[in-house]
Every structure is written in structure tokens, then in C-alpha cells.
Tab-separated table of C-alpha atoms and ligand atoms in Angstrom:
chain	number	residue	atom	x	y	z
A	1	UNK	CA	65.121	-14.155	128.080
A	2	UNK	CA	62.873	-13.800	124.906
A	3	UNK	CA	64.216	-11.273	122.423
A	4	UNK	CA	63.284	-8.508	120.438
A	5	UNK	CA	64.729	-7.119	117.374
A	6	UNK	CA	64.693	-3.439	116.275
A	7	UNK	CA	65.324	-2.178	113.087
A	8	UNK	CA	66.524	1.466	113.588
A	9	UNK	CA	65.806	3.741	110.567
A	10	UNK	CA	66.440	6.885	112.657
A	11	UNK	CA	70.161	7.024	112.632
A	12	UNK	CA	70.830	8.681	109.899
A	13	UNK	CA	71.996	12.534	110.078
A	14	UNK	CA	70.667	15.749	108.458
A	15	UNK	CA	73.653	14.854	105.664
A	16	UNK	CA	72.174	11.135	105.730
A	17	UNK	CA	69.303	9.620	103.615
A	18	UNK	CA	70.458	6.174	102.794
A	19	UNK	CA	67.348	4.487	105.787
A	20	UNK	CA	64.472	5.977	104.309
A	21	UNK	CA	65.948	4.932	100.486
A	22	UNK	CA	66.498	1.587	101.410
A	23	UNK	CA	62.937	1.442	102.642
A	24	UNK	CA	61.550	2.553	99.787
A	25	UNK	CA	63.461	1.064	96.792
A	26	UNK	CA	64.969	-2.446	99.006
A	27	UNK	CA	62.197	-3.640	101.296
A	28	UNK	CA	62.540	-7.053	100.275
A	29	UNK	CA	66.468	-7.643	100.574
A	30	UNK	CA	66.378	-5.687	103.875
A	31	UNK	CA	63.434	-7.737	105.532
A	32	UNK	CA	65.352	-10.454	104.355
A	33	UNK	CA	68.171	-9.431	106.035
A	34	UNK	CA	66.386	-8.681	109.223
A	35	UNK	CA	64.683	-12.248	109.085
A	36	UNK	CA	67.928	-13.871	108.898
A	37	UNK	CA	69.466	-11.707	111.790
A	38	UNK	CA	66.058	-12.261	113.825
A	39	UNK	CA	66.750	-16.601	113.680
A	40	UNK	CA	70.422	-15.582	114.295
A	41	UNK	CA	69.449	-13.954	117.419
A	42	UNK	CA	66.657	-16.264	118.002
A	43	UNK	CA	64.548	-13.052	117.813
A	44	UNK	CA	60.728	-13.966	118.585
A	45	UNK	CA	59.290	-10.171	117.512
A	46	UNK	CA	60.525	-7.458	115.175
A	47	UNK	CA	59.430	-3.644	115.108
A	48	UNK	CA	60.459	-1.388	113.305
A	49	UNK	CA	61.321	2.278	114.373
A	50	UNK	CA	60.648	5.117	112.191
A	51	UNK	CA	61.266	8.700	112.327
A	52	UNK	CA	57.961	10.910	113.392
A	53	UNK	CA	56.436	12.167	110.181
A	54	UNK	CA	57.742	9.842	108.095
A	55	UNK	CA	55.589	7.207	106.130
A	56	UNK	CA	55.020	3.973	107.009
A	57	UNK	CA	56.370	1.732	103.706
A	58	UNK	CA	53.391	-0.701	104.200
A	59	UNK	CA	55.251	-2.407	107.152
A	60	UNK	CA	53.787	-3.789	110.314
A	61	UNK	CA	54.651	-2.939	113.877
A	62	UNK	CA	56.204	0.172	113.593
A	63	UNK	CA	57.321	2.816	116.326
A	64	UNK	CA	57.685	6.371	115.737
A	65	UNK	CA	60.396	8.337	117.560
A	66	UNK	CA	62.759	10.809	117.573
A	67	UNK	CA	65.415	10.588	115.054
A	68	UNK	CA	68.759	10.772	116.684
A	69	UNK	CA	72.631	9.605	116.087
A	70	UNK	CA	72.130	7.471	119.241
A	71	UNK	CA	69.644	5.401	118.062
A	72	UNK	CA	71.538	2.605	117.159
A	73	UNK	CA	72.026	2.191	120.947
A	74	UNK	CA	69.387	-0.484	122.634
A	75	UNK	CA	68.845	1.546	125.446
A	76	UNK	CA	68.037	4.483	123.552
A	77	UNK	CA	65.850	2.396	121.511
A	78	UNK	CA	64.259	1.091	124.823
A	79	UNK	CA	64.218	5.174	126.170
A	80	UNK	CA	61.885	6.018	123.009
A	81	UNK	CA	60.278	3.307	123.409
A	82	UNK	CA	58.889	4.380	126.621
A	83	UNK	CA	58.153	7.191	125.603
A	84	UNK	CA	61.843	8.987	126.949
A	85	UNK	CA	64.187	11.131	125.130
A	86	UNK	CA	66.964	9.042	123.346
A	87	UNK	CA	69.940	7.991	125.473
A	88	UNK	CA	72.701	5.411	125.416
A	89	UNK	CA	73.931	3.031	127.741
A	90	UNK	CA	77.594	2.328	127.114
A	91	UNK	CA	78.185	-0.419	129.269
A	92	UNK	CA	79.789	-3.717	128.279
A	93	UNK	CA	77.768	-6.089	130.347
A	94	UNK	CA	74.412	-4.282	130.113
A	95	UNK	CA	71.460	-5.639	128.859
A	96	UNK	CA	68.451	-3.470	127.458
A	97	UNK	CA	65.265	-4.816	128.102
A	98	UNK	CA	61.913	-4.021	126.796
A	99	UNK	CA	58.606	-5.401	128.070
A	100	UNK	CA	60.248	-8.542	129.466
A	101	UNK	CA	62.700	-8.564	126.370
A	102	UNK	CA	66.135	-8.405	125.780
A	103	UNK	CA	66.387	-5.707	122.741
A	104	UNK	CA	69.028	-5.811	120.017
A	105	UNK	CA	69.237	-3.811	116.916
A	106	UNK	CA	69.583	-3.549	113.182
A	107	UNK	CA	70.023	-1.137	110.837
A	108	UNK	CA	68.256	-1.211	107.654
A	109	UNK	CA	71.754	-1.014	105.663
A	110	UNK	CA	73.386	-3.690	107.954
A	111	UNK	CA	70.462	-5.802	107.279
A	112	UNK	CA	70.580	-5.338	103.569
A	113	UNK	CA	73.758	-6.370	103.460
A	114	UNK	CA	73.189	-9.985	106.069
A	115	UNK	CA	71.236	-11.056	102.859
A	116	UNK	CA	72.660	-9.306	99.159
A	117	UNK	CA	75.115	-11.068	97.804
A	118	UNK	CA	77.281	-8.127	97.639
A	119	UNK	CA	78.324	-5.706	99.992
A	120	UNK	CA	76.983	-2.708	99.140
A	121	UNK	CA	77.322	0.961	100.722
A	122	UNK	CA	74.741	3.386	99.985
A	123	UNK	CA	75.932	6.598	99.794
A	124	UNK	CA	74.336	9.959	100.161
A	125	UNK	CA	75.716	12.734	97.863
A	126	UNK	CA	74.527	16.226	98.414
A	127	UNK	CA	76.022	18.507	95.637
A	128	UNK	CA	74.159	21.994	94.752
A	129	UNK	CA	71.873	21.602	97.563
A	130	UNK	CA	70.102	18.571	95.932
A	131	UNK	CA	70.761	15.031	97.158
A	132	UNK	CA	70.828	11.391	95.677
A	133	UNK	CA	72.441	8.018	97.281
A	134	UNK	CA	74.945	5.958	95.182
A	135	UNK	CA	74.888	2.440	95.748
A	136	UNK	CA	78.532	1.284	95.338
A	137	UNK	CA	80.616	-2.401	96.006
A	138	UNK	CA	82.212	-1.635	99.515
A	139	UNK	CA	86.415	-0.987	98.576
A	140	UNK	CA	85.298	1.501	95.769
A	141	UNK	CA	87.549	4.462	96.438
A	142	UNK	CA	85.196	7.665	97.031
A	143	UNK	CA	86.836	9.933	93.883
A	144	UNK	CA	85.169	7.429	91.716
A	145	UNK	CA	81.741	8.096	93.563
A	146	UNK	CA	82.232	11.707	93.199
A	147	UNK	CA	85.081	13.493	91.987
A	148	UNK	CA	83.907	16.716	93.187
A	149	UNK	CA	85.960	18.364	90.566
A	150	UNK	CA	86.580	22.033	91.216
A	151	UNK	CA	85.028	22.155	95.043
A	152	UNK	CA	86.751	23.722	97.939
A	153	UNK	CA	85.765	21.301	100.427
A	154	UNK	CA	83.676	17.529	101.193
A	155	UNK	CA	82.678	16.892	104.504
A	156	UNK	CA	82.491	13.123	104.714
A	157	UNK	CA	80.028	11.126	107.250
A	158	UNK	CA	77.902	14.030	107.946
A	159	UNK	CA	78.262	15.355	112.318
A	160	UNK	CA	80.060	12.401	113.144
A	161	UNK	CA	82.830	12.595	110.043
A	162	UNK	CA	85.239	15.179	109.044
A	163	UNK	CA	86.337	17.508	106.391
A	164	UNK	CA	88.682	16.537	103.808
A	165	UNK	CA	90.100	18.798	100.437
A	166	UNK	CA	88.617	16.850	97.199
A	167	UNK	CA	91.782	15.345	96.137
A	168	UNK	CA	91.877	13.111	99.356
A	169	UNK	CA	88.706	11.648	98.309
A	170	UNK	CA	91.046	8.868	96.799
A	171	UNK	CA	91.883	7.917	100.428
A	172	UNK	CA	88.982	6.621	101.235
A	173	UNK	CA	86.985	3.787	100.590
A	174	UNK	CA	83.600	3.060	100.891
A	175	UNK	CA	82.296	0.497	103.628
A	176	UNK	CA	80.122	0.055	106.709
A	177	UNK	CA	82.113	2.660	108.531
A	178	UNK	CA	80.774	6.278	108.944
A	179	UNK	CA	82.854	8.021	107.234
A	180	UNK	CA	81.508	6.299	103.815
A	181	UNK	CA	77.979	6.806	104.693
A	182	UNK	CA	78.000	10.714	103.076
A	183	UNK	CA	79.737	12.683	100.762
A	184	UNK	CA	79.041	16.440	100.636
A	185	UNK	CA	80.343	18.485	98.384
A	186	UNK	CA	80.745	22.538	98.991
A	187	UNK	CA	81.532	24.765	95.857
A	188	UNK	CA	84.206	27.113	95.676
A	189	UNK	CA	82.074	30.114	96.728
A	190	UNK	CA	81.413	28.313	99.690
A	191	UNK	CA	82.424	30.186	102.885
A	192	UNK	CA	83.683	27.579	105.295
A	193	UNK	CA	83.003	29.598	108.209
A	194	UNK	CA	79.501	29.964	107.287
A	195	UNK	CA	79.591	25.889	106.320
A	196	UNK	CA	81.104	24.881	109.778
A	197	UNK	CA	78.720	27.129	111.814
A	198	UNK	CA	75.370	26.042	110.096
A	199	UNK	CA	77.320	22.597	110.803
A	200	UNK	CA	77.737	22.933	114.698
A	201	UNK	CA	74.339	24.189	114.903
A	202	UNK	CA	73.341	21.037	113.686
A	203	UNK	CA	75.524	19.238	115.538
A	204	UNK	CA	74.171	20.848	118.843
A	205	UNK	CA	70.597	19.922	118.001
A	206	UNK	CA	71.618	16.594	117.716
A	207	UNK	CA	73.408	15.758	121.036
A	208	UNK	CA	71.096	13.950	123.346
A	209	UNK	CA	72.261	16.128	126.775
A	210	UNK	CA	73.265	13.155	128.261
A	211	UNK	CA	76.846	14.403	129.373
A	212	UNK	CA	77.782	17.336	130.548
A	213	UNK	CA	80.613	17.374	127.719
A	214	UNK	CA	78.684	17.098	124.834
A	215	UNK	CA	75.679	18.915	126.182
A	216	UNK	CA	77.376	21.909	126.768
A	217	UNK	CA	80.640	21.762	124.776
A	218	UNK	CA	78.272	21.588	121.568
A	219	UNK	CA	76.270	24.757	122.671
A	220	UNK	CA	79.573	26.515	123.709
A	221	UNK	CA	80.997	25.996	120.288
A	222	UNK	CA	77.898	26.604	118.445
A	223	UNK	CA	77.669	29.940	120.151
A	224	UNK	CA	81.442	30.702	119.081
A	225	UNK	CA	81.009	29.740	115.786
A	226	UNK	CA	77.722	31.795	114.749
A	227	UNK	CA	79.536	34.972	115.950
A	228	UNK	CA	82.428	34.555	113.459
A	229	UNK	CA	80.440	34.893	110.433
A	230	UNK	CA	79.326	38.051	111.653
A	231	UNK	CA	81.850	40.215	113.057
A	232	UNK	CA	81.385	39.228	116.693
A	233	UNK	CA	84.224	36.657	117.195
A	234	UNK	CA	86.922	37.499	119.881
A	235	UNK	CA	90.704	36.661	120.280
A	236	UNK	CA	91.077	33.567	121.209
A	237	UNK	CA	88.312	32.203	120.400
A	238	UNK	CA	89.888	30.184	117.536
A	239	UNK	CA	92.366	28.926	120.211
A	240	UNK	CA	89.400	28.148	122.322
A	241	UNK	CA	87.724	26.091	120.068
A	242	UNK	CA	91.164	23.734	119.123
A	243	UNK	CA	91.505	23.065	123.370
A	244	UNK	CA	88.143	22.213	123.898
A	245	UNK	CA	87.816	20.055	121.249
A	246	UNK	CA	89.909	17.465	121.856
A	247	UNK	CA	88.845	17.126	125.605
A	248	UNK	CA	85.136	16.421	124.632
A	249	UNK	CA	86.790	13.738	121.998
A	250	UNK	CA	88.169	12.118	124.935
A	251	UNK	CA	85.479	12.709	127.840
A	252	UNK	CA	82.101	12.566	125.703
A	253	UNK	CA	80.037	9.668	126.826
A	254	UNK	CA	79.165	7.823	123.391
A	255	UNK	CA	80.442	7.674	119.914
A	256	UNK	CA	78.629	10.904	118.738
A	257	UNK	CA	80.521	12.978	121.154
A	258	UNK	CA	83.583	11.216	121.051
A	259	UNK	CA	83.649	11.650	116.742
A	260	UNK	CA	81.608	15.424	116.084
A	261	UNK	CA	84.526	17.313	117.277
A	262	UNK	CA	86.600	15.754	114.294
A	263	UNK	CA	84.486	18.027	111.809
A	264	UNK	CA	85.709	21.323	113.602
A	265	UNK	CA	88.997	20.244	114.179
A	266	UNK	CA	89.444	19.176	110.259
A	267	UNK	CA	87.801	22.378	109.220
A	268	UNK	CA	89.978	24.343	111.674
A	269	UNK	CA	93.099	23.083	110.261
A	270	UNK	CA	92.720	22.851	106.436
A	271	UNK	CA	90.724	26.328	106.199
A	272	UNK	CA	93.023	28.327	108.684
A	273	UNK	CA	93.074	30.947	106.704
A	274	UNK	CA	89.643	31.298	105.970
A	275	UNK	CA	88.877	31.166	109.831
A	276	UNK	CA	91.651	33.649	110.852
A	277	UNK	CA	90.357	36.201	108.359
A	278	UNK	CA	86.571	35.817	109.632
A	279	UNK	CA	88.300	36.211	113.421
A	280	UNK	CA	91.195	38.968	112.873
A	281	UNK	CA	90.552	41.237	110.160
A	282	UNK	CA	86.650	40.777	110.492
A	283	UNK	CA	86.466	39.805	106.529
A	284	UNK	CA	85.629	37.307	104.312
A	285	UNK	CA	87.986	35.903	101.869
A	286	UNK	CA	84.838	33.877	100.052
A	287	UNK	CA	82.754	37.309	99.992
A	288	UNK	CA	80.044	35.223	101.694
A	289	UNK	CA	79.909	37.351	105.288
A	290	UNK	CA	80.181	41.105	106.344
A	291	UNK	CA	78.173	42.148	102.953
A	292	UNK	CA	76.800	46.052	104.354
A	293	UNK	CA	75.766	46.396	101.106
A	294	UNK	CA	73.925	43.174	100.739
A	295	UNK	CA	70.436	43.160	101.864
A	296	UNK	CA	68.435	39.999	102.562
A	297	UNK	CA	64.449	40.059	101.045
A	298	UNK	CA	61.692	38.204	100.878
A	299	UNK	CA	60.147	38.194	97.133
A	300	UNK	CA	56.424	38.295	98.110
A	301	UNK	CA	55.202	36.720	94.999
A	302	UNK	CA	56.955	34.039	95.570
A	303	UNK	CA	56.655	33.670	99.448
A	304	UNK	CA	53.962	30.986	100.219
A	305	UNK	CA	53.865	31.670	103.947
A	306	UNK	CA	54.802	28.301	105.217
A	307	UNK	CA	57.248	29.702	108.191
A	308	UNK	CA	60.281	27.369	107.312
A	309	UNK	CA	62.583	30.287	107.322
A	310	UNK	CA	61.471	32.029	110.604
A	311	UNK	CA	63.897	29.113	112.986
A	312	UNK	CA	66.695	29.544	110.436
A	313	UNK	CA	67.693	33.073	111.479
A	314	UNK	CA	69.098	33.124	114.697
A	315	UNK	CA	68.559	36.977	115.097
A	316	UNK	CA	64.713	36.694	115.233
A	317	UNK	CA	64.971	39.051	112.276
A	318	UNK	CA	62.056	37.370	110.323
A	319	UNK	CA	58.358	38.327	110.994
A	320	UNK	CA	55.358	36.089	109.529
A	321	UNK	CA	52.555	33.952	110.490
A	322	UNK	CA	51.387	31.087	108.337
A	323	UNK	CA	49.382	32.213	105.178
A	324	UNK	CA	50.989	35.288	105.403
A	325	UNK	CA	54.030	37.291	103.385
A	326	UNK	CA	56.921	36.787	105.575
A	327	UNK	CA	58.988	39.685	105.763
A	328	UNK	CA	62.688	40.347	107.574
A	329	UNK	CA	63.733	43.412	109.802
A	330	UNK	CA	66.305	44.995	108.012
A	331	UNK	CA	67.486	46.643	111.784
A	332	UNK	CA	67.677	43.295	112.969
A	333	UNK	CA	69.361	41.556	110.261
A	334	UNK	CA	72.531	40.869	110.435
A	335	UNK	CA	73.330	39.368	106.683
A	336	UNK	CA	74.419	36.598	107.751
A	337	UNK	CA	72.037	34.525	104.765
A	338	UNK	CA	71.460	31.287	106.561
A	339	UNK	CA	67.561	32.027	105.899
A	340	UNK	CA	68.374	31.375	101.948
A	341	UNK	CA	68.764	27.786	102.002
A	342	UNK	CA	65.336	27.492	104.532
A	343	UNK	CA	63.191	28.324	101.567
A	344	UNK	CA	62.159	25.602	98.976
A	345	UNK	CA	60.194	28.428	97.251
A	346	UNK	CA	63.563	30.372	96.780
A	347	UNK	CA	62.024	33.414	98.003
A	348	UNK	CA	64.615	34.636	99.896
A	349	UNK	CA	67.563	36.522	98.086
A	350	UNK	CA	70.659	38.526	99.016
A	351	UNK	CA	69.868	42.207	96.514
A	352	UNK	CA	73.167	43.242	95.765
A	353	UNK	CA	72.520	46.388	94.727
A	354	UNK	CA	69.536	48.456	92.166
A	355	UNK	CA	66.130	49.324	93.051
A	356	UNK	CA	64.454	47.197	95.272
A	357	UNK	CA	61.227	45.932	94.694
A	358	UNK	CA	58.091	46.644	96.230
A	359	UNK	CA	57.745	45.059	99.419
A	360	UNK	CA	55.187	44.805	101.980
A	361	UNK	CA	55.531	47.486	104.868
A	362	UNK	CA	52.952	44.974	107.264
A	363	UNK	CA	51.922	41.429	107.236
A	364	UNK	CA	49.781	40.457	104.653
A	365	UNK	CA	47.863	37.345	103.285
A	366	UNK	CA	49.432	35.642	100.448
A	367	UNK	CA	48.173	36.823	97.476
A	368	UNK	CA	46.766	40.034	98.581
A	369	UNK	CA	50.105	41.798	97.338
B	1	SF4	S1	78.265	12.186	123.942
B	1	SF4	FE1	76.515	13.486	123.358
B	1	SF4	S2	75.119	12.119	122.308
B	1	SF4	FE2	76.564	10.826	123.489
B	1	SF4	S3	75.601	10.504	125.493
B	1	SF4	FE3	76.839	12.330	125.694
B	1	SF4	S4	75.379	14.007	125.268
B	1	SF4	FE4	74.489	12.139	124.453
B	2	SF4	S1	60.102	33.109	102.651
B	2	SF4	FE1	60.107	30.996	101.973
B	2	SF4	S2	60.362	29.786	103.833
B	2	SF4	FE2	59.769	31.853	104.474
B	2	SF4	S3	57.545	31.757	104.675
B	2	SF4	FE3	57.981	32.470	102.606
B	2	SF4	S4	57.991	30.614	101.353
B	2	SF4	FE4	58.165	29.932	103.482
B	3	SF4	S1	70.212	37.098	106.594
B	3	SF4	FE1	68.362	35.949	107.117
B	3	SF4	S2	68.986	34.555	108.781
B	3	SF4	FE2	70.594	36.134	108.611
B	3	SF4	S3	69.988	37.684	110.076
B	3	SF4	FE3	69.112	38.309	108.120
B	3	SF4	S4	67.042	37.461	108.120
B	3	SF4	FE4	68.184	36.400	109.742
């Protein structure tokens, strides 16, 4: 059977940008890399897949898709293809086919490294809420790609990875393995509670609903973890999360399911305390959650209207329409401050006390304040 080769450039995670910066600043090596693996495979087409909404880097016979952490898997490849939703095919002797051909796949950083002369891992750092990508010789230990001197916490490989405390970054190395692909750093005012729910939210989002494990073990926990950061959290449910987790390790269908539940179970052990405050005594030893006091606004000079904070708050609590002030429901809020990070323009912000400024009382153009 004739075959077809697919570069995948929508595996990376929300931690993950090391695809899209190997397209734009390695073209060359990793079409190189991809030619070579094409007359390895005796490959007779190439296309590559891209994530909808994301540029084409001048190359030719592209696919847009979903961007999912299945999509290194040839039937989920073929699924998109189609025109399906993502899913794998775990199977030893299957064989995907698309259009009368038998599909393999690449991905851009495997394929830069079938033709560089040295192995390189490209790292993505996210410090401070910005993020870069270190290209490093695969066996450099991760403290010398970032020390993260003073943090509380690094989550390494993004959904599928786990937490670790800074001074085990010297354990690890970095390779091809997932664990390598991303380092992120969280700051000592970081609460970890907060952290590992606006994790699991993610990582629900991101499981295909293939298996009844992952489907709903990743909504069960997600629900679980966004009541701890405000108050709602029940006994048990700490104990709840540490006996489900390991059975969706061990039933979950793919390597997504089987490795996500190693980021709660790392963050459940090394910040025990921080979770059993949030869960018995309703408070937060980082100061981030149960703030009465604190009040969440939207600065309406700086508010551009573009809506990106309205599907960060899970308590429908902000109220907008494009081109317009956005403004929050103080009744509704619950000060939980997962809206701050949504806004580029920064014009969200937790008032800790004083006068507040003027604010619109109904929805109103931008600019007309
Ligand atoms: S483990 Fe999750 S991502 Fe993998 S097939 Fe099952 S539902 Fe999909
Ligand atoms: S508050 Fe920020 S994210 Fe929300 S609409 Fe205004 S500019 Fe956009
Ligand atoms: S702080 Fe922001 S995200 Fe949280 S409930 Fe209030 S408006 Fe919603």
C-alpha cells in the first residue's frame, strides 16, 4: 500500500509551543528531516497538519484541525482528516489508512532531529506568564535550563507531566520524552490549589471523550477541584481525588489518560498542606482564595471589549458584548480571579481595598466612558 506521511504540529499542549517555533525559525532542518523520514518510509505524499487559526509558514499541502494531545496518533490524524473529532486507535496490528493510504506520522521536533547533527530538545519555559523555548543538547540537566530560583513549584511536560519542587529540577534531563518538552515555573505567591484547578480544567478540555475513564474522570475532578478554591469543597473529596486517580492511570484508553492523572497526584502529595487548608479550614495559606474583601473590576479605560475574559469565569459573573466595556457581577462573583490572567489588556484587577473607581452601572461602547 502507497503511503502517506503527516507531520503533526498539533500536539503540543496549552504549556507547549516548541511546533509552531520550529516552524517558524527551523523550516529547513525540519523539512529535511521529514524528507529523509518520507524515503525511509518510502512515503509518496506529505501534508502537513496545522492547528485552525494558525498561519500557514509558506508550506504546501496543509490540513487544518483541531489541536489535540492525540494527534500524534494515525488514526486520529485520519479522524480529522475526515473531517471527525480526534481519536486514537491503540491497537498493535492496526493500520490507519487514508484515501487508499497507509498514514504514518512525524512530529516537527522528531523530524528536526532525523536531520541536525545534534540532538536537540526545544523547550518551552513559561515564567511570569510570558513564554520562550530553549533549545538545549538532549542530557542537559533541566536546573541548568532554568533554575527557577526562589519558586514554589514547576510543573514539567505540561497535562501529560507532573509537578516537581525546583530543587529536583537536577533530576531530570532533557530529551525526546515528555516530561522535557516544558518547564513552568509558579512563584511563591502562587496558590497551588488555584494552579492545579485552572490545570484540570485544561486538562478536561483536552480529553478527546473517547473512554468513559478519561471522559468523565477528567470532568469529575475538574468539578472537585474548582470548588476548593472557593469554599465549596467537601470531606473527602481530597481522598476522592487520590482513589480515582490511579484507576483512570490504569484503565484510560491512550497515553493522555494513562499520564494526566500524574499532575494531580504530584500536586496532591508535595502541596498537602496547601490542599488540606483550602478543604478543612476553608483558607488559604498563599492568600490567593477566600479574599471577602477583595473585589474583582474591570478598569474601563483599559477594557477593549474583545470578550476573552467572559469563558474564563466559570460563575457566568462577567457581562459584555464585543465593542463594549465588560463589566463583572459583584453578586455573582465569587473571587476566585481566574478572569485576571484572560486579559492581555490587564484590565482586570483584584482592588484590595480604597475608593473604587468609577465604573460603568450598564454596558457601554468602548470609549464612551
Ligand atoms: S484516554 Fe482520554 S484522550 Fe485517550 S482515548 Fe481515552 S478519552 Fe481520549
Ligand atoms: S476585560 Fe480584558 S479580556 Fe475582558 S473584554 Fe475587556 S479587554 Fe477583553
Ligand atoms: S473573580 Fe473573575 S472569574 Fe472569578 S468569579 Fe469573579 S468574575 Fe468570575
Amino acid at each position: 500500500m502507497e503511503k502517506l506521511l503527516v507531520c503533526s504540529c498539533a500536539v503540543n499542549d496549552p504549556y507547549t509551543i516548541s511546533s509552531a517555533y520550529l516552524l517558524e525559525n527551523e523550516l529547513d532542518t525540519v523539512k529535511a528531516g521529514i524528507k529523509k523520514y518520507a524515503g525511509m518510509l518510502g512515503a509518496s505524499e506529505i501534508i502537513y497538519f496545522l492547528p485552525e487559526g494558525s498561519k500557514d509558514f509558506g508550506l504546501e499541502n496543509v490540513a487544518y484541525g483541531q489541536a489535540s494531545p492525540v494527534m500524534d496518533n494515525p488514526y486520529a490524524i485520519v479522524q480529522q482528516l475526515k473531517g471527525n473529532l480526534p481519536r486514537p486507535m491503540i491497537q498493535d496490528d492496526y493500520v490507519a489508512e487514508y484515501e487508499g493510504k497507509e498514514v504514518a506520522v512525524i512530529t516537527p521536533e522528531v523530524a528536526y532531529n532525523l536531520a541536525a547533527s545534534q540532538k536537540t530538545a526545544f523547550i518551552t519555559v513559561t515564567k511570569g506568564g510570558s513564554s520562550e523555548i530553549k533549545a538545549v543538547p538532549f542530557g542537559t540537566k533541566l536546573n541548568e535550563v532554568e533554575d527557577a530560583a526562589g519558586a514554589k513549584a514547576v510543573l514539567l511536560g505540561g497535562l501529560r507531566g507532573k509537578f516537581i519542587l525546583p530543587a529536583s529540577l537536577a533530576d531530570y534531563a532533557a530529551g525526546d520524552d515528555i516530561l522535557s518538552s516544558s518547564i513552568t515555573v509558579f512563584g511563591p505567591e502562587a496558590c497551588m490549589v488555584v494552579v492545579t484547578a485552572d490545570l484540570m480544567t485544561k486538562t478536561w478540555m483536552n480529553s478527546c471523550n473517547k473512554c468513559v475513564l478519561c471522559r468523565d474522570g477528567t470532568f469529575q475532578v475538574k468539578t472537585i477541584m474548582d470548588d476548593m478554591p472557593v469554599g465549596k469543597s467537601k470531606a473527602g473529596d481530597i481522598d476522592l481525588l487520590k482513589d480515582i486517580a490511579p484507576l483512570i492511570k490504569i484503565g484510560a484508553y491512550c497515553p493522555y489518560g494513562q499520564n494526566w492523572p500524574n499532575t494531580l497526584l504530584s500536586a496532591l502529595e508535595l502541596f498537602a498542606g496547601e490542599f488540606d487548608a483550602h478543604t478543612k479550614k476553608k483558607s488559604c495559606p498563599a492568600g490567593v482564595c477566600f479574599q471577602a474583601g477583595a473585589t474583582y473590576i474591570i478598569l474601563p479605560d483599559k477594557c477593549t471589549g474583545c470578550g476573552d475574559c467572559v469563558d474564563a469565569c466559570d460563575y457566568t459573573a462577567i457581562e459584555g458584548k464585543k465593542k463594549f466595556i465588560h463589566m463583572i457581577d459583584q453578586d455573582m462573583c465569587e473571587h476566585c480571579g481566574e478572569c485576571v490572567s484572560s486579559c492581555e489588556e490587564e484590565a482586570i484587577v483584584k482592588w484590595e481595598g480604597g475608593k473604587l473607581p468609577k465604573l460603568p452601572k450598564k454596558l457601554t461602547k468602548v470609549g464612551k466612558f
